[in-house]
mmCIF file of C-alpha atoms in Angstrom:
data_model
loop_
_atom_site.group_PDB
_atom_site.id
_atom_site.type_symbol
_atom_site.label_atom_id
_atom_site.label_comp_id
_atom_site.label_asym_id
_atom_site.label_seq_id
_atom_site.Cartn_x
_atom_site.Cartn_y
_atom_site.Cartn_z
ATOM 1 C CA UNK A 1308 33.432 -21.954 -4.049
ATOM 2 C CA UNK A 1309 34.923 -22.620 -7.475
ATOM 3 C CA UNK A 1310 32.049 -23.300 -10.054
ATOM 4 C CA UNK A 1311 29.821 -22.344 -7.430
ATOM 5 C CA UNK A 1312 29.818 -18.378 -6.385
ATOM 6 C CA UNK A 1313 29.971 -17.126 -3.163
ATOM 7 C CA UNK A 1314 27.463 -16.539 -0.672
ATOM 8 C CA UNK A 1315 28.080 -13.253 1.707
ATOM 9 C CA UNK A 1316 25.427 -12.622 4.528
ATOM 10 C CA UNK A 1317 25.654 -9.333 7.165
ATOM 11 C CA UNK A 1318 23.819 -8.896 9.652
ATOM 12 C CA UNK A 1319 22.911 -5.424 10.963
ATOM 13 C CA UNK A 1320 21.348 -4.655 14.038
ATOM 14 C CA UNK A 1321 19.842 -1.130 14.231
ATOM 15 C CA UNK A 1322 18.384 0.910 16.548
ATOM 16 C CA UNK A 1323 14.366 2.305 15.924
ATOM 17 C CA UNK A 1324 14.131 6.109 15.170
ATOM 18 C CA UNK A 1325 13.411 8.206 18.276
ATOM 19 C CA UNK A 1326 9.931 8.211 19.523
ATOM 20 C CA UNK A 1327 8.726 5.447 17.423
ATOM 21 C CA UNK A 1328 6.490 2.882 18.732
ATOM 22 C CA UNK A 1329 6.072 -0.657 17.749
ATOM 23 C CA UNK A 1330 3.050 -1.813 15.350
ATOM 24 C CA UNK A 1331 2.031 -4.269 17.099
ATOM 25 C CA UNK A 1332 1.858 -5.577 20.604
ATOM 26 C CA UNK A 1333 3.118 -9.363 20.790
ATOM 27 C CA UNK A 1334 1.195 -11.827 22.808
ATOM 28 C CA UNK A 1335 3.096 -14.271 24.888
ATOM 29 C CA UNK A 1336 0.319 -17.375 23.870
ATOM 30 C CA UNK A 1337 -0.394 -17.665 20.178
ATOM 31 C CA UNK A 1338 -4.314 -16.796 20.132
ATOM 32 C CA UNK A 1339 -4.678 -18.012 16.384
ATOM 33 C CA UNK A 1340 -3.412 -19.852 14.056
ATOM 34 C CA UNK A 1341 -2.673 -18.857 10.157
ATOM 35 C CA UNK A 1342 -2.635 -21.697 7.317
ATOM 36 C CA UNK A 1343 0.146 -19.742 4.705
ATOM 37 C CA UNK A 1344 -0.233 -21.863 0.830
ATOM 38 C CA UNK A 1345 2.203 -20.489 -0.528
ATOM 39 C CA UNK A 1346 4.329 -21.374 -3.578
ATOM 40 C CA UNK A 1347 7.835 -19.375 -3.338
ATOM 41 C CA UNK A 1348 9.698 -20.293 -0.742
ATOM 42 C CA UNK A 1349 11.601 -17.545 0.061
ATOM 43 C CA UNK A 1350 8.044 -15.180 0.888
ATOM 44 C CA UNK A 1351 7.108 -18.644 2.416
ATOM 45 C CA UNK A 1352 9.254 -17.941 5.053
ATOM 46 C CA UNK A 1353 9.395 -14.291 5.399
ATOM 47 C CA UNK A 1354 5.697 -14.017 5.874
ATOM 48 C CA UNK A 1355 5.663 -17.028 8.134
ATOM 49 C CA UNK A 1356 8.348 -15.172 10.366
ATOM 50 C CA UNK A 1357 6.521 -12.584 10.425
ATOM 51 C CA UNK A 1358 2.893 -14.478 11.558
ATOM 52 C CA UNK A 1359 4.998 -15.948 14.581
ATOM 53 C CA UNK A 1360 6.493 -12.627 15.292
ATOM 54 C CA UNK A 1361 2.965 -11.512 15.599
ATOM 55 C CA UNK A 1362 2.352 -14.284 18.285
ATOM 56 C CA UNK A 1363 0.316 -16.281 16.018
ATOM 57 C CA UNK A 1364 0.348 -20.266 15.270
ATOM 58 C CA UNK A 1365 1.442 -20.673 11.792
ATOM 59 C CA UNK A 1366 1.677 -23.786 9.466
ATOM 60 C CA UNK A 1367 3.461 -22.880 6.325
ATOM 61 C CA UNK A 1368 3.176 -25.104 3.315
ATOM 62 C CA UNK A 1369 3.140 -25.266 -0.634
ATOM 63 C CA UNK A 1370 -0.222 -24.935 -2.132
ATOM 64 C CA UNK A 1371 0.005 -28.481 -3.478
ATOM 65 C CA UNK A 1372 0.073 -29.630 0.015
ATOM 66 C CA UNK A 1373 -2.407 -27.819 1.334
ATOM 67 C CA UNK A 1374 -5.441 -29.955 1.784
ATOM 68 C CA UNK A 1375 -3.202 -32.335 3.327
ATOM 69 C CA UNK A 1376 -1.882 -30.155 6.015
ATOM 70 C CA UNK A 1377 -5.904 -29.337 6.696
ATOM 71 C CA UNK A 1378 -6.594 -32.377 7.350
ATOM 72 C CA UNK A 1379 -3.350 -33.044 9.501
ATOM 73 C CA UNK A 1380 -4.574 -30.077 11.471
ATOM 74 C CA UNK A 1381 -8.081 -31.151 11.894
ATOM 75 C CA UNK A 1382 -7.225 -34.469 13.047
ATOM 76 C CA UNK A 1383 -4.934 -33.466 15.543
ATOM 77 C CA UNK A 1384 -7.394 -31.276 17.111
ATOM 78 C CA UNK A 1385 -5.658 -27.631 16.009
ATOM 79 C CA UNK A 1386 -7.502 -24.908 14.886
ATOM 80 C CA UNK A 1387 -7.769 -22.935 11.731
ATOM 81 C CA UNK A 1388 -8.325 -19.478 11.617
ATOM 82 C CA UNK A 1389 -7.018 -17.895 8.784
ATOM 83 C CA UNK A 1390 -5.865 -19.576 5.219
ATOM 84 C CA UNK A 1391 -3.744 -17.097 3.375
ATOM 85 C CA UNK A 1392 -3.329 -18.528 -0.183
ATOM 86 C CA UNK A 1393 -1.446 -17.892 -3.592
ATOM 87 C CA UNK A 1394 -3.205 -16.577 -5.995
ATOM 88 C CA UNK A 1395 -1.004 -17.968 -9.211
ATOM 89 C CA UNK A 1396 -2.655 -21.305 -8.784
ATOM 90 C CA UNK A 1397 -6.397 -19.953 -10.007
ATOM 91 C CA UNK A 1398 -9.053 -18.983 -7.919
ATOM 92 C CA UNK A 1399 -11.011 -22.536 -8.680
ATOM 93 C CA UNK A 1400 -8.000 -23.982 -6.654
ATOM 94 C CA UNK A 1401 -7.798 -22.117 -4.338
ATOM 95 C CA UNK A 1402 -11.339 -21.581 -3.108
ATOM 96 C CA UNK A 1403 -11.083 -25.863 -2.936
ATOM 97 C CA UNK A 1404 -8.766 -25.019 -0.008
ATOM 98 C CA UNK A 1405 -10.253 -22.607 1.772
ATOM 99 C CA UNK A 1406 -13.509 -24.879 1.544
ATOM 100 C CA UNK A 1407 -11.718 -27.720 2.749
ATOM 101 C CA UNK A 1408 -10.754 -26.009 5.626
ATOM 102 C CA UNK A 1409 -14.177 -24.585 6.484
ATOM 103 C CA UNK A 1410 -15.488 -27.610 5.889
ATOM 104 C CA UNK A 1411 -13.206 -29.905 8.041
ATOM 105 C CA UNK A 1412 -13.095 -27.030 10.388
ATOM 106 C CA UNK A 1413 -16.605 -26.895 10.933
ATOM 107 C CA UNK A 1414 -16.365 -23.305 11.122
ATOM 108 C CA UNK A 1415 -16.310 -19.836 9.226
ATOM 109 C CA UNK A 1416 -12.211 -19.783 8.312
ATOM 110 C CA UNK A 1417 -11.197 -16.732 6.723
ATOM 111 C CA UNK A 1418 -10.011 -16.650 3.125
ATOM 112 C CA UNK A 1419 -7.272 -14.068 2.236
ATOM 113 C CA UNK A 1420 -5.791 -14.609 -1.413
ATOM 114 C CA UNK A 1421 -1.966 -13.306 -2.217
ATOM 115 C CA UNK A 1422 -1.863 -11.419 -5.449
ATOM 116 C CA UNK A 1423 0.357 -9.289 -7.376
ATOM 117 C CA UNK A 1424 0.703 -5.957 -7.641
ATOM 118 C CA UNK A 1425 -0.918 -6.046 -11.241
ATOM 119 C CA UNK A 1426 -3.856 -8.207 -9.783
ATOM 120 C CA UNK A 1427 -6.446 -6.151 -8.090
ATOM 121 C CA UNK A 1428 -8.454 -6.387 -11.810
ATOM 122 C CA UNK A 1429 -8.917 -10.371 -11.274
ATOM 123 C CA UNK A 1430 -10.084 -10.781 -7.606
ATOM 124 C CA UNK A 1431 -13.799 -11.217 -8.698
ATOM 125 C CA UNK A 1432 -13.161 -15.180 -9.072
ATOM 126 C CA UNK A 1433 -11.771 -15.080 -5.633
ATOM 127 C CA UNK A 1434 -14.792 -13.200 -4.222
ATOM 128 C CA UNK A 1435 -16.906 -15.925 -5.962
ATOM 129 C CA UNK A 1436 -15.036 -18.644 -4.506
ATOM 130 C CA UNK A 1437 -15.621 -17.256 -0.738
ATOM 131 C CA UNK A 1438 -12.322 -15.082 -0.318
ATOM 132 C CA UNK A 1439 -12.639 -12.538 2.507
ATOM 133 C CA UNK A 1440 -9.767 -10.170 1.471
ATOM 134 C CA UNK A 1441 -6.625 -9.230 -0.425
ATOM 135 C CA UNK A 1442 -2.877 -8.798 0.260
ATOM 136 C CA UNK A 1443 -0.484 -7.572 -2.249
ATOM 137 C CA UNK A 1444 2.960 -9.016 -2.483
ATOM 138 C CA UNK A 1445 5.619 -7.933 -1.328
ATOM 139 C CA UNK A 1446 3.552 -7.601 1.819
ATOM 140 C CA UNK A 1447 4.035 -5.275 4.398
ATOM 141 C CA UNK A 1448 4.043 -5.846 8.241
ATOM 142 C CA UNK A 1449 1.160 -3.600 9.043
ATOM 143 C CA UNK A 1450 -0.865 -4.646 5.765
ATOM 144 C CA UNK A 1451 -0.354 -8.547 7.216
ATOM 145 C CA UNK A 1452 -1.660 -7.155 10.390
ATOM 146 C CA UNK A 1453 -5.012 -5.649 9.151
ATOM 147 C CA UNK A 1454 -5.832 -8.634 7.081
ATOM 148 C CA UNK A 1455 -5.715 -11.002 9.736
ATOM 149 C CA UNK A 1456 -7.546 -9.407 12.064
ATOM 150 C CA UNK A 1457 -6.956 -12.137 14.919
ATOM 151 C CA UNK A 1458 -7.603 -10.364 18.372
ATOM 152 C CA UNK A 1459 -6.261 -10.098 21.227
ATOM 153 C CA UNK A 1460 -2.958 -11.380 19.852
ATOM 154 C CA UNK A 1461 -2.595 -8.378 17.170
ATOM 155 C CA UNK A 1462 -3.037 -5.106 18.918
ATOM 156 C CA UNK A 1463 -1.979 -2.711 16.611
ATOM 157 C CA UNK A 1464 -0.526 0.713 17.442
ATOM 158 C CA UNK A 1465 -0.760 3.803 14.764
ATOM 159 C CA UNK A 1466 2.188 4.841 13.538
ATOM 160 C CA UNK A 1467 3.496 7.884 14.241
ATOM 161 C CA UNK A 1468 2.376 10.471 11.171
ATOM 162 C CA UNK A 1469 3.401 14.496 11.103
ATOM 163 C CA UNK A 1470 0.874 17.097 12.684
ATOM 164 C CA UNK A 1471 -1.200 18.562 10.105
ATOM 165 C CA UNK A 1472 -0.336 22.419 9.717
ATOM 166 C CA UNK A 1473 -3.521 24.639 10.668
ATOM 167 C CA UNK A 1474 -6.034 24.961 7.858
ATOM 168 C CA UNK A 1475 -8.914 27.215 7.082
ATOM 169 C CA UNK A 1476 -12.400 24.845 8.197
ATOM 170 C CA UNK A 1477 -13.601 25.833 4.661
ATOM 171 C CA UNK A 1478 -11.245 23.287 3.105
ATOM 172 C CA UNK A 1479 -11.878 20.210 2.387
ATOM 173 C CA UNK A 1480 -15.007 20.297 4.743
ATOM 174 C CA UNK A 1481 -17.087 17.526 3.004
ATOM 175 C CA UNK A 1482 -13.371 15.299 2.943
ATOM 176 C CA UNK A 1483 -13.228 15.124 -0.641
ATOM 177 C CA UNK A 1484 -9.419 15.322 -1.586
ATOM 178 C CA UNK A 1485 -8.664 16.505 -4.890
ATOM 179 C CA UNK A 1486 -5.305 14.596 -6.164
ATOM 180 C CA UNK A 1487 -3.563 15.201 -9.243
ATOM 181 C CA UNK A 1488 -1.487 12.054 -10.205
ATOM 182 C CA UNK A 1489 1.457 12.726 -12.667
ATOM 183 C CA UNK A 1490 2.772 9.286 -13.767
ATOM 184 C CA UNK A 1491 4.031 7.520 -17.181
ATOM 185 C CA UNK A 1492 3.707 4.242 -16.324
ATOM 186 C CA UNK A 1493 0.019 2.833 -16.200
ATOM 187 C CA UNK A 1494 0.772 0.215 -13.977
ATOM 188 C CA UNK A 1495 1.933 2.164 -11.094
ATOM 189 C CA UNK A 1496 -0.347 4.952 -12.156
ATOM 190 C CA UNK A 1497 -3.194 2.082 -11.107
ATOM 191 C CA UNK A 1498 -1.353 0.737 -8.319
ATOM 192 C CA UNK A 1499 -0.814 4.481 -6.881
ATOM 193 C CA UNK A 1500 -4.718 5.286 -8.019
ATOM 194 C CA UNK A 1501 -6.360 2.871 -5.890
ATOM 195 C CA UNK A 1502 -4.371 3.562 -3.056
ATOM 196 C CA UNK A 1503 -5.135 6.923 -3.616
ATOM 197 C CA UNK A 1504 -9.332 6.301 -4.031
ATOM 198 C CA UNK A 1505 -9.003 4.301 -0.692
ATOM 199 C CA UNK A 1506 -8.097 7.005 1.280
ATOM 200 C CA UNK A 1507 -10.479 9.299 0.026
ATOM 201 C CA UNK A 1508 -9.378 11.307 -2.785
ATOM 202 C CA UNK A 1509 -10.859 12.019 -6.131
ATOM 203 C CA UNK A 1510 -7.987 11.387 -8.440
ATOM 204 C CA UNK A 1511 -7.090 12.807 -11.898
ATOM 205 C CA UNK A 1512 -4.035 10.752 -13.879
ATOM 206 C CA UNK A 1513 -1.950 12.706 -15.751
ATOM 207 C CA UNK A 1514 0.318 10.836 -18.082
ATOM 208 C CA UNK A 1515 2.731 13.265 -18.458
ATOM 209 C CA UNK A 1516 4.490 16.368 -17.216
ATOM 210 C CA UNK A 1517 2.787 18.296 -20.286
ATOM 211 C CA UNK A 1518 -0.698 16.560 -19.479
ATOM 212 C CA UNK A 1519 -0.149 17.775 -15.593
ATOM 213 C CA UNK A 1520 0.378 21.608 -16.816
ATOM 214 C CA UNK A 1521 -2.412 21.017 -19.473
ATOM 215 C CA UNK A 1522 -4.977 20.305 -16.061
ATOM 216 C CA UNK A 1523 -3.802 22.869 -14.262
ATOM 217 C CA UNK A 1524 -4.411 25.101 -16.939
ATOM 218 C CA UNK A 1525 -8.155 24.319 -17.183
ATOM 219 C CA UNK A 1526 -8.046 24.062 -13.606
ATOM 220 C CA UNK A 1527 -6.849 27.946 -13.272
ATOM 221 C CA UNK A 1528 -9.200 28.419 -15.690
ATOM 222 C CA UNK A 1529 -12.321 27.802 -13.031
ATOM 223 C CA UNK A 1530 -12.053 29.524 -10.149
ATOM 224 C CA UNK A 1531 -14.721 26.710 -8.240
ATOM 225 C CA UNK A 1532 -12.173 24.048 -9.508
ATOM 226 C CA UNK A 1533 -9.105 23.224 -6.788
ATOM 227 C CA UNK A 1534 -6.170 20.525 -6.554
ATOM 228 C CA UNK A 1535 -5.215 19.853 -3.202
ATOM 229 C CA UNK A 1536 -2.193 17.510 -3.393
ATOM 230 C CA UNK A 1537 -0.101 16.672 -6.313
ATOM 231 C CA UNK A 1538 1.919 13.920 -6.686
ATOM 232 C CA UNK A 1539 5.055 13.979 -9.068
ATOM 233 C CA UNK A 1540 6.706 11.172 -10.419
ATOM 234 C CA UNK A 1541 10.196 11.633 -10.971
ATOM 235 C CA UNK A 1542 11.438 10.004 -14.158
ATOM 236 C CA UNK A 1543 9.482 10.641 -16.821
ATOM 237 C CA UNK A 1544 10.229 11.153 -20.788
ATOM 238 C CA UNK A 1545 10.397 14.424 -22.466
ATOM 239 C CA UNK A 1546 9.716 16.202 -19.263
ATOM 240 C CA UNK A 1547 11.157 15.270 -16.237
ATOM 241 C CA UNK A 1548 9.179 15.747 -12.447
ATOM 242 C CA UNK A 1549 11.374 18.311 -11.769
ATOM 243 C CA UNK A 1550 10.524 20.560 -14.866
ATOM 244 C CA UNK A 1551 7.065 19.916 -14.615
ATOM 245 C CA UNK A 1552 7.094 20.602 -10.749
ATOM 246 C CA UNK A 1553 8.969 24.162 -12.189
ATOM 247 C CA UNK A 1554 6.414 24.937 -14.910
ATOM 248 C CA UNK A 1555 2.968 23.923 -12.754
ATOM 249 C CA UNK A 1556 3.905 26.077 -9.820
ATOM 250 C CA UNK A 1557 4.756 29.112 -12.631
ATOM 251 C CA UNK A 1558 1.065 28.466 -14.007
ATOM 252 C CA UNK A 1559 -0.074 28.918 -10.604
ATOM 253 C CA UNK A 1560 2.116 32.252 -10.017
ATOM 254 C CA UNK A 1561 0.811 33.797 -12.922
ATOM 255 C CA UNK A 1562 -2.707 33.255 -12.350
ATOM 256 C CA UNK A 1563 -2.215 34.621 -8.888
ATOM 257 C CA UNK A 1564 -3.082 31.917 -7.361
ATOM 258 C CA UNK A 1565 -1.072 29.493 -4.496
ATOM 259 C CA UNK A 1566 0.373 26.576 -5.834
ATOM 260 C CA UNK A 1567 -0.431 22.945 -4.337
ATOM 261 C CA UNK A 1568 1.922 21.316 -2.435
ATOM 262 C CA UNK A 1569 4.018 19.046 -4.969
ATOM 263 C CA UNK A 1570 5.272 15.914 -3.977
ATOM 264 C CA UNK A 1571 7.747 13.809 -5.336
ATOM 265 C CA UNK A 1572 7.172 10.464 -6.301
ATOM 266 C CA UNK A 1573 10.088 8.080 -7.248
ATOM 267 C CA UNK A 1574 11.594 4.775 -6.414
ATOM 268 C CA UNK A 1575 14.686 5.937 -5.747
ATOM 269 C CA UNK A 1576 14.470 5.884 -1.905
ATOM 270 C CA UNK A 1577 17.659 7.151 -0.407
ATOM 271 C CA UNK A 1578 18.429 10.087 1.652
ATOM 272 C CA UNK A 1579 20.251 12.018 -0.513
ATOM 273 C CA UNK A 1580 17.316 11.117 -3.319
ATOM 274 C CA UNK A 1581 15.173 12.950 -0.662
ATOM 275 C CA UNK A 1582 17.197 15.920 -0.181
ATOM 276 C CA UNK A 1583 17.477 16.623 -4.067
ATOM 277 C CA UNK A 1584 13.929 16.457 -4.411
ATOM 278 C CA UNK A 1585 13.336 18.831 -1.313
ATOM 279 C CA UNK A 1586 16.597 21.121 -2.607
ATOM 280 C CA UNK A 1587 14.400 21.324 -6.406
ATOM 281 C CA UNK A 1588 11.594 22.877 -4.416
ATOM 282 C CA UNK A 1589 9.594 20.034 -3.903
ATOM 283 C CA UNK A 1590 6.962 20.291 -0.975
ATOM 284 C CA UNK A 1591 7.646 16.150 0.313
ATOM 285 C CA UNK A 1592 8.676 13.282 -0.999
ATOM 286 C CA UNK A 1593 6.972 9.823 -1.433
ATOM 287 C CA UNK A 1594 8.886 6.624 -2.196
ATOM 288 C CA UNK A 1595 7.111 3.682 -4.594
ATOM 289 C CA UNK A 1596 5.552 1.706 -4.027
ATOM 290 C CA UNK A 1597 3.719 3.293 -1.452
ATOM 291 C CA UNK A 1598 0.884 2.146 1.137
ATOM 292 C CA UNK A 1599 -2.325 4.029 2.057
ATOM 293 C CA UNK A 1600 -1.053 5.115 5.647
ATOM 294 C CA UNK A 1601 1.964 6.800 3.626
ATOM 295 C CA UNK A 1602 -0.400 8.767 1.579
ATOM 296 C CA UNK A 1603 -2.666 9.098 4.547
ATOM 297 C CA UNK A 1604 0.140 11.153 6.219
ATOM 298 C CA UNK A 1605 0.937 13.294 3.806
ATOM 299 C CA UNK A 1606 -2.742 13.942 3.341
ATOM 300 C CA UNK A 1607 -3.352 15.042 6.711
ATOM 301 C CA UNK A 1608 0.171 17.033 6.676
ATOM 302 C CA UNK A 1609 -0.662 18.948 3.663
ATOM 303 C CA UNK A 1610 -4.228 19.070 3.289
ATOM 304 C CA UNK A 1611 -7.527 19.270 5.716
ATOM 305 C CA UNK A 1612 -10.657 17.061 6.826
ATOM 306 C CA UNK A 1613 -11.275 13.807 7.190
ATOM 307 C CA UNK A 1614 -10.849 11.085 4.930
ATOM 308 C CA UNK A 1615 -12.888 7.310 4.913
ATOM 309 C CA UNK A 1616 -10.391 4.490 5.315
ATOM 310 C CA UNK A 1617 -11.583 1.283 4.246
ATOM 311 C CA UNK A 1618 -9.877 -2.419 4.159
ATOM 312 C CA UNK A 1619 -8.598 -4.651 1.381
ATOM 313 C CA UNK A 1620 -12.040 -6.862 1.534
ATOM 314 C CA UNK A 1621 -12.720 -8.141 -1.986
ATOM 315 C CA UNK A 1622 -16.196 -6.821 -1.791
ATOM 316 C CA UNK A 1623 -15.218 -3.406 -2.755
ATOM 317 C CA UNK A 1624 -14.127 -4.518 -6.216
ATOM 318 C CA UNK A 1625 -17.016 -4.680 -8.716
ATOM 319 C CA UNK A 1626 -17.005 -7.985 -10.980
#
C-alpha cells in the first residue's frame, strides 16, 4: 500500500524427517489450564498456540491485566494451574500475581517467570517471591513442556538422539564430562556454560582460539588431565574456529596423543554452513543458541557415561 509497505505471508507445509516422533502426545480434554502475563504480543500468542496445542486451557493476557483475569477466573469457577509471567515488570510485581492467584485459588499454583537470555543472574528475587521455575525466551516447545509439568495432558516423548559409538568403561566412569568451551563473546559463553554445567560437564571457557591452544597445551602437559568434548565457536577475531580447530588437533598430534572430538559452534544454521564445518575437519556441528538435549546428544554420541539432568527450578541458582 502506498505510504504503507507491503505485507507478504507464505505458508509452507512440510513433512517431519523420517522416523521422528512427536514431543508430545495431545490430549483430546484440556487437563489444565495455564495463566500466560505476558507483555509482547506477538510471543503472547505464539506461546499461547502452543499451550492449546499441548491440550491445555490457556488464558492469555497483558501483565497489567492480570489480577483481573484471576479474579474473572476464580469467579467463574475455572481453575488455575500454572501462571507463566514476564519477568520485565520486576519480580515485586510479579510475585503480587502469582499470590493473587494462589490466594483466590485456594491452592498451590505454580509460578514460572519468563526471562531473557541474559537473565539467569537475577532470578533470586523471583525465588523470593515464590517462583517455581524459569523459561528463557525465545522458548522452545519441549522447554514449555518440562516447565509445566501438567499430567496426563503432556506426555512427552524423547527425541530421537544418535547412538553413542562404543567406548572403553574406563571413560568417563564417575560421569564427569570434561568440556572445553572456545567462545569470544561472554554472553553466549554464559548462556552456552550453564547449559553445559546442567548436563553434567565440568567446563573450562576459553576466550579465544589462542587461549583454547594455550589449555591444551597445559593439558598435554599432564598426562592425568583429559578434555572430552570441545566446542568451537566459529567467528572469532584474530583466530578464526577453523584455525584454532587446525592448530589444537596439531598440539594433540605432536604429543602423540588423540585429539577430542571438535565441534563447531556457530549461528549460522544452514546446511551448507554444516557441510563446511564437517568438510574443515570438524567432528559435529552445533547451532546457537542451543538447548541441553542438543548438547546432551552430542555428549552421549561422542563421549561415555552418564550424565545428571536437572530442571530449570529457580532453586538451583544461589542468591
Amino acid at each position: 500500500r502506498l505510504g504503507a509497505g507491503s505485507t507478504f505471508t507464505a505458508r509452507l507445509k512440510l513433512a517431519a524427517p523420517s522416523g521422528t516422533r512427536p514431543l508430545f502426545a495431545p490430549s483430546e480434554q484440556p487437563r489444565g489450564h495455564v495463566l500466560l502475563a505476558l507483555d509482547r504480543p506477538l510471543e503472547r500468542g505464539l506461546i499461547e498456540d502452543s499451550v492449546t496445542a499441548l491440550g491445555l486451557g490457556t488464558a492469555a493476557v497483558p501483565t497489567a491485566t492480570a489480577a483481573a483475569e484471576i479474579s474473572r477466573a476464580t469467579a467463574a469457577g475455572e481453575g488455575i494451574d500454572v501462571v507463566l509471567i514476564d519477568a520485565d515488570g520486576g519480580a515485586q510485581a510479579a510475585g503480587e500475581v502469582l499470590a493473587h492467584a494462589r490466594a483466590a485459588q485456594g491452592r498451590r499454583v505454580k509460578g514460572v517467570v519468563l526471562i531473557d537470555q541474559d537473565g539467569r543472574g537475577d532470578l533470586a528475587p523471583f525465588r523470593a517471591a515464590g517462583f517455581d521455575a524459569y523459561l528463557v525466551r525465545p522458548v522452545r516447545l519441549q522447554s514449555l513442556i518440562g516447565q509445566l509439568g501438567l499430567e496426563p495432558a503432556v506426555q512427552p516423548l524423547p527425541l530421537n538422539a544418535p547412538q553413542p559409538p562404543e567406548r572403553s568403561p574406563a571413560v568417563l566412569r564417575d560421569g564427569s564430562r570434561r568440556l572445553l568451551l572456545v567462545e569470544d563473546n561472554d554472553i553466549n559463553a554464559l548462556l552456552a556454560r550453564r547449559v553445559s554445567e546442567k548436563a553434567g560437564c565440568h567446563v573450562t571457557h576459553a576466550r579465544s582460539g589462542a587461549a583454547a591452544l594455550s589449555h591444551a597445551e597445559t593439558v598435554l602437559a599432564d598426562p592425568e588431565q583429559i578434555v572430552h568434548l570441545v566446542l568451537m565457536d566459529i567467528h572469532m577475531p584474530e583466530m578464526d574456529g577453523f584455525e584454532a580447530a587446525r592448530r589444537l588437533r596439531q598440539l594433540f598430534t605432536a604429543a602423540g596423543r588423540t585429539s577430542p572430538p571438535v565441534v563447531a559452534l556457530t549461528a549460522n544454521a544452514f546446511a551448507e554452513d554444516r557441510k563446511r564445518c564437517l568438510e574443515a575437519g570438524f567432528d559435529d556441528f552445533l547451532a546457537k543458541p542451543f538447548d541441553r538435549s542438543e548438547l546432551e546428544a552430542l555428549l552421549d554420541k561422542w563421549c561415555a557415561g552418564p550424565a545428571p539432568t536437572r530442571g530449570g527450578a529457580l532453586d538451583e541458582f544461589a542468591a
